[in-house]
Coordinates of N, CA and C in Angstrom, one line a residue:
X1 N 74.4 69.5 64.1 CA 75.1 68.3 64.6 C 76.1 68.7 65.6
X2 N 76.3 67.8 66.6 CA 77.4 68.0 67.6 C 78.7 67.5 67.2
X3 N 79.8 68.0 67.6 CA 81.1 67.6 67.2 C 81.4 66.2 67.7
X4 N 80.7 65.6 68.7 CA 81.0 64.3 69.2 C 80.1 63.2 68.5
X5 N 79.5 63.6 67.4 CA 78.7 62.7 66.6 C 77.3 62.4 67.1
X6 N 76.9 63.1 68.1 CA 75.5 62.9 68.6 C 74.7 64.1 68.2
X7 N 73.5 63.9 67.7 CA 72.6 64.9 67.4 C 71.8 65.3 68.7
X8 N 71.1 66.4 68.6 CA 70.3 66.8 69.7 C 69.2 65.8 70.1
X9 N 68.7 65.1 69.1 CA 67.8 64.0 69.3 C 68.4 62.9 70.1
X10 N 69.7 62.5 69.7 CA 70.4 61.5 70.4 C 70.6 61.8 71.9
X11 N 70.9 63.1 72.1 CA 71.2 63.5 73.5 C 69.9 63.5 74.3
X12 N 68.8 63.9 73.7 CA 67.5 63.9 74.4 C 67.1 62.4 74.7
X13 N 67.4 61.5 73.7 CA 67.1 60.1 73.9 C 67.9 59.5 75.1
X14 N 69.1 59.9 75.1 CA 70.0 59.4 76.2 C 69.5 59.8 77.6
X15 N 69.1 61.1 77.6 CA 68.5 61.7 78.8 C 67.2 61.0 79.2
X16 N 66.4 60.7 78.2 CA 65.2 60.0 78.5 C 65.4 58.6 79.1
X17 N 66.3 57.8 78.5 CA 66.5 56.5 79.1 C 67.2 56.5 80.4
X18 N 68.0 57.5 80.6 CA 68.7 57.7 81.9 C 67.6 57.9 83.0
X19 N 66.7 58.8 82.7 CA 65.6 59.0 83.7 C 64.7 57.8 83.9
X20 N 64.5 57.0 82.8 CA 63.7 55.8 82.9 C 64.4 54.8 83.8
X21 N 65.7 54.8 83.7 CA 66.5 53.9 84.5 C 66.6 54.3 86.0
X22 N 66.0 55.4 86.3 CA 66.0 55.8 87.7 C 67.2 56.6 88.1
X23 N 68.0 57.1 87.2 CA 69.2 57.9 87.6 C 68.8 59.3 88.0
X24 N 69.5 59.8 89.0 CA 69.2 61.1 89.5 C 69.8 62.2 88.6
X25 N 69.1 63.2 88.1 CA 69.6 64.2 87.3 C 70.8 64.9 88.0
X26 N 71.8 65.3 87.2 CA 73.0 65.9 87.8 C 72.6 67.3 88.3
X27 N 73.3 67.8 89.4 CA 73.0 69.1 89.8 C 73.7 70.2 88.9
X28 N 73.1 71.3 88.9 CA 73.7 72.4 88.1 C 75.0 72.9 88.8
X29 N 75.8 73.7 88.0 CA 77.1 74.2 88.6 C 76.8 75.1 89.8
X30 N 75.7 75.8 89.8 CA 75.4 76.7 90.9 C 75.1 76.0 92.2
X31 N 74.7 74.7 92.0 CA 74.3 73.9 93.2 C 75.5 73.2 93.8
X32 N 76.6 73.0 93.0 CA 77.7 72.3 93.5 C 78.8 73.3 94.0
X33 N 79.2 73.2 95.3 CA 80.2 74.0 95.9 C 81.5 73.7 95.3
X34 N 82.3 74.7 94.8 CA 83.6 74.4 94.3 C 84.5 73.9 95.4
X35 N 85.6 73.2 95.0 CA 86.4 72.6 96.0 C 87.1 73.6 97.0
X36 N 87.3 74.8 96.5 CA 88.0 75.8 97.3 C 87.1 76.5 98.3
X37 N 85.7 76.3 98.2 CA 84.8 77.1 99.1 C 85.0 76.7 100.5
X38 N 85.2 75.5 100.8 CA 85.4 75.1 102.2 C 86.7 75.6 102.8
X39 N 87.7 75.6 101.9 CA 89.0 76.2 102.3 C 88.9 77.7 102.6
X40 N 88.2 78.4 101.9 CA 88.0 79.8 102.1 C 87.3 80.0 103.5
X41 N 86.3 79.3 103.7 CA 85.6 79.4 105.0 C 86.5 79.1 106.2
X42 N 87.3 78.1 106.0 CA 88.2 77.7 107.1 C 89.3 78.8 107.4
X43 N 89.8 79.4 106.3 CA 90.8 80.5 106.4 C 90.1 81.7 107.1
X44 N 88.9 82.0 106.7 CA 88.3 83.2 107.3 C 88.1 82.9 108.8
X45 N 87.7 81.7 109.2 CA 87.4 81.3 110.6 C 88.8 81.4 111.4
X46 N 89.8 80.9 110.8 CA 91.1 81.0 111.5 C 91.6 82.4 111.7
X47 N 91.3 83.3 110.7 CA 91.7 84.7 110.9 C 90.9 85.3 111.9
X48 N 89.5 85.0 112.0 CA 88.7 85.7 112.9 C 89.0 85.2 114.4
X49 N 89.4 84.0 114.5 CA 89.6 83.4 115.9 C 91.0 83.6 116.3
X50 N 92.0 83.5 115.4 CA 93.4 83.6 115.8 C 94.1 84.8 115.3
X51 N 93.5 85.6 114.5 CA 94.2 86.8 113.9 C 95.2 86.5 112.9
X52 N 95.8 87.5 112.4 CA 96.8 87.4 111.3 C 98.0 86.5 111.7
X53 N 98.3 86.5 113.0 CA 99.4 85.7 113.4 C 99.2 84.2 113.3
X54 N 98.0 83.7 113.1 CA 97.7 82.3 112.9 C 97.8 81.9 111.5
X55 N 98.1 82.8 110.6 CA 98.2 82.5 109.2 C 99.6 82.7 108.6
X56 N 100.0 81.8 107.7 CA 101.3 82.0 107.0 C 101.1 83.2 106.0
X57 N 102.2 83.7 105.5 CA 102.2 84.9 104.6 C 101.2 84.6 103.4
X58 N 101.4 83.4 102.8 CA 100.6 83.1 101.6 C 99.1 83.0 101.9
X59 N 98.8 82.5 103.2 CA 97.4 82.4 103.6 C 96.8 83.7 103.8
X60 N 97.5 84.7 104.4 CA 97.0 86.0 104.5 C 96.7 86.6 103.2
X61 N 97.7 86.4 102.2 CA 97.5 86.9 100.9 C 96.3 86.3 100.2
X62 N 96.1 85.0 100.4 CA 94.9 84.3 99.9 C 93.6 85.1 100.3
X63 N 93.5 85.4 101.6 CA 92.4 86.1 102.1 C 92.2 87.5 101.4
X64 N 93.3 88.1 101.1 CA 93.2 89.4 100.5 C 92.7 89.3 99.0
X65 N 93.1 88.2 98.4 CA 92.7 88.0 97.0 C 91.3 87.5 96.8
X66 N 90.6 87.1 97.9 CA 89.3 86.5 97.7 C 88.3 87.5 97.0
X67 N 88.4 88.8 97.3 CA 87.5 89.8 96.6 C 87.8 89.9 95.1
X68 N 89.1 89.9 94.7 CA 89.4 90.1 93.3 C 89.4 88.8 92.5
X69 N 89.4 87.7 93.2 CA 89.3 86.4 92.5 C 88.2 85.6 93.2
X70 N 87.0 85.9 92.9 CA 85.9 85.3 93.6 C 85.5 83.9 93.2
X71 N 85.9 83.5 92.0 CA 85.4 82.2 91.5 C 86.6 81.2 91.1
X72 N 87.7 81.3 91.9 CA 88.8 80.4 91.6 C 89.6 80.3 92.9
X73 N 90.5 79.3 92.9 CA 91.3 79.0 94.0 C 92.5 80.0 94.1
X74 N 92.6 80.8 95.2 CA 93.6 81.8 95.3 C 94.9 81.3 95.8
X75 N 95.0 80.1 96.3 CA 96.2 79.6 96.9 C 97.4 79.6 95.9
X76 N 97.2 79.1 94.6 CA 98.3 79.1 93.7 C 98.8 80.5 93.4
X77 N 97.9 81.4 93.2 CA 98.3 82.8 92.9 C 99.1 83.4 94.1
X78 N 98.6 83.2 95.3 CA 99.2 83.7 96.5 C 100.6 83.1 96.7
X79 N 100.8 81.8 96.5 CA 102.1 81.2 96.6 C 103.1 81.7 95.5
X80 N 102.5 81.9 94.3 CA 103.4 82.4 93.2 C 103.9 83.8 93.5
X81 N 103.0 84.6 94.1 CA 103.5 86.0 94.5 C 104.5 86.0 95.6
X82 N 104.3 85.1 96.6 CA 105.3 85.0 97.7 C 106.6 84.5 97.1
X83 N 106.6 83.5 96.2 CA 107.8 83.0 95.7 C 108.5 84.0 94.8
X84 N 107.7 84.9 94.1 CA 108.3 85.9 93.3 C 109.0 87.0 94.0
X85 N 108.3 87.5 95.1 CA 108.7 88.7 95.8 C 109.3 88.4 97.2
X86 N 109.1 87.3 97.8 CA 109.8 86.9 99.0 C 108.9 86.9 100.3
X87 N 108.0 87.8 100.4 CA 107.2 87.9 101.7 C 105.9 88.7 101.4
X88 N 105.0 88.6 102.4 CA 103.7 89.4 102.2 C 104.0 90.9 102.1
X89 N 104.9 91.4 102.9 CA 105.2 92.8 102.8 C 105.8 93.2 101.5
X90 N 106.7 92.4 100.9 CA 107.3 92.7 99.6 C 106.3 92.6 98.5
X91 N 105.3 91.7 98.6 CA 104.2 91.7 97.6 C 103.4 93.0 97.6
X92 N 103.1 93.5 98.8 CA 102.3 94.7 98.9 C 103.2 95.9 98.4
X93 N 104.5 95.8 98.6 CA 105.3 96.9 98.1 C 105.7 96.9 96.7
X94 N 105.4 95.8 96.0 CA 105.8 95.6 94.6 C 105.0 96.5 93.7
X95 N 105.7 97.1 92.6 CA 104.9 97.9 91.7 C 104.0 97.1 90.9
X96 N 102.9 97.8 90.4 CA 101.9 97.1 89.6 C 102.4 96.3 88.4
X97 N 103.3 96.9 87.7 CA 103.8 96.3 86.5 C 104.6 95.0 86.7
X98 N 105.2 94.9 87.9 CA 105.8 93.6 88.3 C 104.8 92.6 88.8
X99 N 103.8 93.1 89.6 CA 102.8 92.2 90.1 C 102.1 91.5 88.9
X100 N 101.7 92.2 87.9 CA 101.0 91.6 86.8 C 101.8 90.7 85.9
X101 N 103.1 90.6 86.2 CA 103.9 89.6 85.5 C 103.7 88.2 86.0
X102 N 103.1 88.1 87.2 CA 102.8 86.8 87.8 C 101.5 86.2 87.2
X103 N 101.6 84.9 86.9 CA 100.4 84.3 86.3 C 99.2 84.3 87.2
X104 N 98.1 84.8 86.7 CA 96.8 84.9 87.4 C 96.6 86.2 88.0
X105 N 97.6 87.1 87.9 CA 97.4 88.5 88.4 C 97.2 89.5 87.3
X106 N 96.0 90.0 87.2 CA 95.7 91.1 86.3 C 95.7 92.4 87.0
X107 N 95.2 93.4 86.3 CA 95.2 94.8 86.9 C 94.3 94.9 88.1
X108 N 93.2 94.1 88.1 CA 92.2 94.2 89.2 C 92.8 93.6 90.4
X109 N 93.5 92.5 90.3 CA 94.2 91.8 91.4 C 95.3 92.8 92.0
X110 N 96.1 93.3 91.0 CA 97.2 94.2 91.4 C 96.6 95.4 92.2
X111 N 95.5 95.9 91.7 CA 94.8 97.1 92.3 C 94.4 96.8 93.8
X112 N 93.9 95.6 94.0 CA 93.5 95.2 95.4 C 94.7 95.1 96.3
X113 N 95.8 94.6 95.8 CA 97.0 94.5 96.5 C 97.6 95.9 96.9
X114 N 97.6 96.8 95.9 CA 98.1 98.1 96.2 C 97.2 98.9 97.1
X115 N 95.9 98.6 97.0 CA 94.9 99.3 97.9 C 95.2 98.9 99.3
X116 N 95.5 97.6 99.6 CA 95.8 97.1 100.9 C 97.1 97.8 101.4
X117 N 98.0 97.9 100.5 CA 99.3 98.6 100.9 C 99.1 100.0 101.3
X118 N 98.2 100.7 100.5 CA 97.9 102.1 100.8 C 97.2 102.3 102.1
X119 N 96.3 101.3 102.4 CA 95.5 101.4 103.7 C 96.4 101.2 104.9
X120 N 97.4 100.3 104.7 CA 98.3 100.0 105.8 C 99.2 101.2 106.1
X121 N 99.7 101.9 105.0 CA 100.5 103.1 105.2 C 99.7 104.2 105.8
X122 N 98.5 104.4 105.3 CA 97.6 105.5 105.9 C 97.4 105.3 107.4
X123 N 97.1 104.0 107.8 CA 96.9 103.7 109.2 C 98.1 104.0 110.0
X124 N 99.3 103.6 109.6 CA 100.5 103.9 110.4 C 100.8 105.4 110.4
X125 N 100.5 106.1 109.3 CA 100.8 107.5 109.3 C 99.8 108.2 110.3
X126 N 98.6 107.7 110.4 CA 97.7 108.3 111.3 C 98.1 108.1 112.8
X127 N 98.8 107.0 113.0 CA 99.2 106.7 114.4 C 100.3 107.7 114.9
X128 N 101.0 108.4 114.0 CA 102.1 109.3 114.4 C 101.7 110.7 114.2
X129 N 100.7 111.0 113.4 CA 100.3 112.4 113.2 C 99.8 113.1 114.5
X130 N 100.4 114.2 114.8 CA 100.1 114.9 116.0 C 100.7 114.4 117.3
X131 N 101.4 113.3 117.2 CA 102.1 112.7 118.3 C 103.5 113.2 118.5
X132 N 104.0 113.2 119.7 CA 105.4 113.5 119.9 C 106.3 112.4 119.3
X133 N 106.9 112.7 118.1 CA 107.6 111.7 117.3 C 108.7 111.0 118.1
X134 N 109.4 111.8 118.9 CA 110.6 111.2 119.5 C 110.2 110.2 120.6
X135 N 109.0 110.3 121.1 CA 108.5 109.3 122.1 C 107.7 108.2 121.5
X136 N 107.5 108.3 120.1 CA 106.8 107.3 119.4 C 107.7 106.7 118.3
X137 N 109.0 106.5 118.6 CA 110.0 106.2 117.6 C 109.7 104.9 116.9
X138 N 109.2 103.9 117.6 CA 108.9 102.6 117.0 C 107.8 102.8 115.9
X139 N 106.8 103.6 116.2 CA 105.7 103.9 115.2 C 106.3 104.6 114.0
X140 N 107.2 105.5 114.2 CA 107.8 106.3 113.1 C 108.5 105.3 112.2
X141 N 109.3 104.4 112.8 CA 110.1 103.4 112.0 C 109.2 102.5 111.2
X142 N 108.1 102.0 111.9 CA 107.1 101.2 111.2 C 106.5 101.9 110.0
X143 N 106.1 103.1 110.2 CA 105.6 103.9 109.1 C 106.5 104.0 108.0
X144 N 107.8 104.4 108.3 CA 108.8 104.6 107.2 C 109.1 103.3 106.5
X145 N 109.2 102.2 107.2 CA 109.4 100.9 106.5 C 108.3 100.6 105.6
X146 N 107.0 100.8 106.1 CA 105.9 100.5 105.2 C 105.8 101.4 104.0
X147 N 106.2 102.6 104.2 CA 106.1 103.6 103.1 C 107.2 103.5 102.1
X148 N 108.4 103.0 102.5 CA 109.6 103.2 101.6 C 110.4 101.9 101.4
X149 N 110.3 100.9 102.3 CA 111.3 99.8 102.3 C 111.4 99.1 100.9
X150 N 110.2 99.0 100.2 CA 110.2 98.2 99.0 C 110.0 99.0 97.7
X151 N 110.3 100.3 97.9 CA 110.2 101.2 96.7 C 111.4 100.8 95.8
X152 N 111.2 100.8 94.5 CA 112.2 100.4 93.5 C 113.2 101.5 93.2
X153 N 112.9 102.7 93.6 CA 113.8 103.8 93.4 C 114.0 104.6 94.8
X154 N 115.2 105.2 94.9 CA 115.4 106.0 96.1 C 114.4 107.2 96.2
X155 N 113.9 107.3 97.4 CA 113.1 108.5 97.8 C 113.8 109.2 99.0
X156 N 113.7 110.5 98.9 CA 114.1 111.3 100.0 C 112.9 112.0 100.7
X157 N 112.6 111.6 101.9 CA 111.5 112.0 102.6 C 111.9 112.9 103.8
X158 N 111.0 113.8 104.2 CA 111.3 114.7 105.3 C 110.1 114.7 106.2
X159 N 110.3 114.4 107.5 CA 109.3 114.6 108.5 C 109.5 115.9 109.2
X160 N 108.5 116.8 109.1 CA 108.6 118.2 109.7 C 107.9 118.2 111.0
X161 N 108.6 118.7 112.0 CA 108.1 118.7 113.4 C 108.0 120.1 113.9
X162 N 107.0 120.3 114.9 CA 106.9 121.6 115.5 C 107.7 121.6 116.8
X163 N 107.6 122.7 117.6 CA 108.4 122.9 118.8 C 108.2 121.8 119.8
X164 N 107.1 121.1 119.8 CA 106.8 120.0 120.7 C 107.2 118.6 120.1
X165 N 107.9 118.7 118.9 CA 108.3 117.5 118.2 C 107.1 116.7 117.7
X166 N 106.0 117.3 117.5 CA 104.8 116.7 116.9 C 104.9 116.8 115.4
X167 N 104.4 115.8 114.7 CA 104.5 115.8 113.2 C 103.6 116.9 112.6
X168 N 104.1 117.8 111.8 CA 103.4 118.8 111.1 C 103.0 118.2 109.7
X169 N 104.1 117.7 109.0 CA 103.9 117.2 107.7 C 104.9 116.1 107.4
X170 N 104.6 115.3 106.4 CA 105.5 114.2 105.9 C 105.5 114.3 104.4
X171 N 106.6 114.6 103.8 CA 106.7 114.9 102.4 C 107.8 114.2 101.7
X172 N 107.6 113.6 100.5 CA 108.7 113.1 99.7 C 109.2 114.3 98.9
X173 N 110.4 114.7 99.1 CA 111.0 115.8 98.5 C 111.5 115.5 97.1
X174 N 112.2 114.3 97.0 CA 112.9 113.9 95.8 C 112.7 112.4 95.6
X175 N 112.6 112.0 94.3 CA 112.7 110.6 93.9 C 113.8 110.5 92.9
X176 N 114.7 109.5 93.1 CA 115.8 109.4 92.2 C 115.9 108.1 91.4
X177 N 117.1 107.5 91.4 CA 117.3 106.3 90.6 C 117.4 105.1 91.7
X178 N 117.9 104.0 91.2 CA 118.0 102.8 92.1 C 119.1 103.0 93.2
X179 N 120.0 104.0 92.9 CA 121.1 104.1 93.9 C 121.4 105.6 94.2
X180 N 120.6 106.5 93.8 CA 120.9 107.9 94.0 C 119.7 108.8 94.0
X181 N 119.6 109.8 94.9 CA 118.6 110.8 94.9 C 119.2 112.1 95.1
X182 N 119.0 113.1 94.2 CA 119.5 114.4 94.4 C 118.8 115.1 95.5
X183 N 119.6 115.7 96.4 CA 119.1 116.4 97.6 C 119.7 117.8 97.6
X184 N 118.8 118.8 97.8 CA 119.2 120.2 97.8 C 119.0 120.8 99.2
X185 N 120.0 121.0 99.9 CA 119.8 121.5 101.3 C 119.0 122.8 101.4
X186 N 119.2 123.7 100.5 CA 118.5 124.9 100.5 C 117.0 124.7 100.4
X187 N 116.6 123.7 99.6 CA 115.2 123.4 99.4 C 114.6 122.8 100.7
X188 N 115.4 121.9 101.4 CA 115.0 121.3 102.6 C 114.7 122.4 103.6
X189 N 115.6 123.3 103.8 CA 115.5 124.4 104.8 C 114.3 125.3 104.4
X190 N 114.2 125.7 103.1 CA 113.1 126.6 102.7 C 111.8 126.0 103.0
X191 N 111.6 124.7 102.8 CA 110.3 124.1 103.0 C 110.0 124.0 104.5
X192 N 111.1 123.8 105.4 CA 110.9 123.8 106.8 C 110.4 125.1 107.3
X193 N 111.0 126.2 106.7 CA 110.6 127.6 107.1 C 109.1 127.8 106.7
X194 N 108.8 127.4 105.5 CA 107.4 127.6 105.0 C 106.4 126.9 106.0
X195 N 106.7 125.8 106.5 CA 105.8 125.0 107.4 C 106.0 125.4 108.9
X196 N 106.9 126.4 109.2 CA 107.2 126.8 110.5 C 107.6 125.6 111.4
X197 N 108.4 124.8 110.8 CA 109.0 123.6 111.5 C 110.2 124.0 112.3
X198 N 110.4 123.5 113.5 CA 111.6 123.8 114.2 C 112.5 122.6 114.3
X199 N 112.1 121.5 113.7 CA 113.0 120.3 113.7 C 112.5 119.4 112.5
X200 N 113.4 118.7 112.0 CA 113.1 117.7 110.9 C 113.8 116.4 111.1
X201 N 113.3 115.4 110.5 CA 113.9 114.1 110.5 C 114.0 113.7 109.0
X202 N 115.2 113.4 108.6 CA 115.4 113.0 107.2 C 115.3 111.5 107.0
X203 N 114.7 111.1 106.0 CA 114.5 109.6 105.8 C 114.8 109.3 104.3
X204 N 115.6 108.3 104.0 CA 115.6 107.9 102.6 C 115.8 106.4 102.6
X205 N 115.5 105.7 101.4 CA 115.6 104.3 101.3 C 116.7 103.9 100.4
X206 N 117.2 102.7 100.7 CA 118.2 102.0 99.8 C 117.5 100.8 99.1
X207 N 117.1 100.9 97.8 CA 116.4 99.8 97.1 C 117.3 98.5 97.1
X208 N 118.6 98.7 97.3 CA 119.4 97.5 97.3 C 119.1 96.6 98.5
X209 N 118.4 97.2 99.5 CA 118.1 96.4 100.7 C 119.0 96.6 101.9
X210 N 120.2 97.1 101.6 CA 121.2 97.3 102.7 C 121.1 98.7 103.2
X211 N 120.8 99.0 104.5 CA 120.6 100.3 105.0 C 121.9 101.0 105.4
X212 N 123.0 100.4 105.2 CA 124.3 101.0 105.6 C 124.5 102.4 105.0
X213 N 124.7 103.4 105.7 CA 124.9 104.8 105.1 C 126.2 104.9 104.3
X214 N 126.1 105.6 103.2 CA 127.3 105.8 102.4 C 128.0 107.1 102.9
X215 N 129.2 107.3 102.4 CA 129.9 108.6 102.7 C 129.1 109.8 102.2
X216 N 128.5 109.6 101.0 CA 127.6 110.7 100.5 C 126.4 111.0 101.4
X217 N 125.8 110.0 101.9 CA 124.7 110.1 102.9 C 125.1 111.0 104.1
X218 N 126.3 110.7 104.6 CA 126.8 111.3 105.8 C 127.1 112.8 105.5
X219 N 127.8 113.0 104.4 CA 128.2 114.4 104.0 C 127.0 115.3 103.7
X220 N 126.0 114.7 103.0 CA 124.8 115.4 102.7 C 124.0 115.8 104.0
X221 N 124.0 114.9 104.9 CA 123.3 115.2 106.2 C 124.0 116.3 107.0
X222 N 125.3 116.3 107.0 CA 126.0 117.3 107.7 C 125.8 118.7 107.0
X223 N 125.7 118.7 105.7 CA 125.5 120.0 105.0 C 124.1 120.5 105.4
X224 N 123.1 119.7 105.4 CA 121.8 120.1 105.8 C 121.8 120.6 107.3
X225 N 122.5 119.9 108.2 CA 122.6 120.4 109.6 C 123.2 121.8 109.6
X226 N 124.3 122.0 108.9 CA 125.0 123.3 108.9 C 124.1 124.4 108.3
X227 N 123.2 124.0 107.3 CA 122.4 125.0 106.7 C 121.2 125.4 107.6
X228 N 120.7 124.4 108.3 CA 119.5 124.6 109.1 C 119.7 125.2 110.5
X229 N 120.9 124.9 111.1 CA 121.1 125.3 112.5 C 121.1 126.9 112.7
X230 N 121.7 127.7 111.8 CA 121.6 129.2 112.0 C 120.2 129.7 112.0
X231 N 119.2 128.9 111.4 CA 117.8 129.4 111.3 C 117.0 128.8 112.4
X232 N 117.6 128.1 113.3 CA 116.8 127.6 114.5 C 116.1 126.3 114.2
X233 N 116.6 125.5 113.1 CA 116.0 124.3 112.7 C 116.9 123.1 113.1
X234 N 116.5 122.2 113.9 CA 117.3 121.1 114.3 C 117.0 119.9 113.4
X235 N 118.1 119.1 113.1 CA 118.0 117.9 112.4 C 118.1 116.7 113.4
X236 N 117.0 116.1 113.8 CA 117.1 115.1 114.9 C 117.8 113.8 114.4
X237 N 117.6 113.5 113.2 CA 118.2 112.2 112.7 C 118.1 112.1 111.2
X238 N 118.8 111.2 110.7 CA 118.7 110.8 109.3 C 118.6 109.2 109.3
X239 N 117.4 108.7 108.9 CA 117.1 107.3 108.9 C 117.2 106.8 107.5
X240 N 117.9 105.7 107.4 CA 118.0 105.0 106.1 C 117.3 103.7 106.2
X241 N 116.3 103.5 105.3 CA 115.4 102.3 105.3 C 115.9 101.3 104.2
X242 N 116.0 100.1 104.6 CA 116.3 99.0 103.7 C 115.3 97.8 103.9
X243 N 115.3 96.9 103.0 CA 114.4 95.7 103.2 C 114.8 94.9 104.4
X244 N 116.0 94.9 104.8 CA 116.5 94.1 105.9 C 116.5 94.9 107.2
X245 N 116.1 96.1 107.2 CA 116.1 96.9 108.5 C 116.3 98.4 108.2
X246 N 116.9 99.0 109.2 CA 117.1 100.5 109.1 C 118.4 100.9 109.8
X247 N 118.9 102.0 109.4 CA 120.1 102.6 110.1 C 119.8 104.0 110.5
X248 N 120.3 104.4 111.7 CA 120.1 105.8 112.2 C 121.5 106.4 112.2
X249 N 121.7 107.5 111.5 CA 123.0 108.2 111.6 C 123.3 108.7 113.0
X250 N 122.3 109.1 113.7 CA 122.5 109.6 115.0 C 122.8 108.4 115.9
X251 N 122.1 107.3 115.8 CA 122.4 106.1 116.5 C 123.8 105.5 116.3
X252 N 124.3 105.7 115.1 CA 125.6 105.3 114.7 C 126.7 106.3 115.1
X253 N 126.2 107.4 115.6 CA 127.1 108.5 116.0 C 127.9 109.1 114.8
X254 N 127.2 109.2 113.7 CA 127.8 109.7 112.5 C 127.4 111.2 112.3
X255 N 126.5 111.7 113.1 CA 126.1 113.1 113.1 C 125.9 113.6 114.6

């Protein structure tokens, strides 16, 4: 028996009389396009013809979610993520455990988001590898912002350069707390010597979002400069990355 009081025979009978009355049988679910299918096609077309600049943050995120959410409307999820984190870039920078707190976002969706973030970072890193860093400063800043601006904890990163100021290596030396990273000048210099680097650029992030250098940042940088100079290693700059921008200690004439 069916829960609605109709037996299988009753249902068959209803179908029989419906057909006799000339009613067209309903299409199966596979034959009916879901309401969001046309929206997906329009978004794809806008992206292909107008590029990412023709889409709002949430629309670009919708496109990204198509693969991981193939049979549902991605707009509510995309808008919820933007509302939670603030922007497309901040969604990509968010850690997995926070992403999955958003309704509709499971580990597979979070994986796709972090994969896109990793691809963007790898692309920007490739654009500066082997290049003269000081003449590609905009690309260096773009890479550092992508890699570090939305990290929930402080990271201390070093860009190691050769005598032509080309990038040899990019390494995160230390990861700390939300407002502090321990930095050991001797380790910085030791690693530079191991890589035969003749110059370095120091980079760290402020998870608070404000890139203003602290007194401790300035003093630590000067200590590294004093340790590296006798060994023929120059410290070109110390860049502090925040969500709202960046600060250069050299640009601020603090070193």
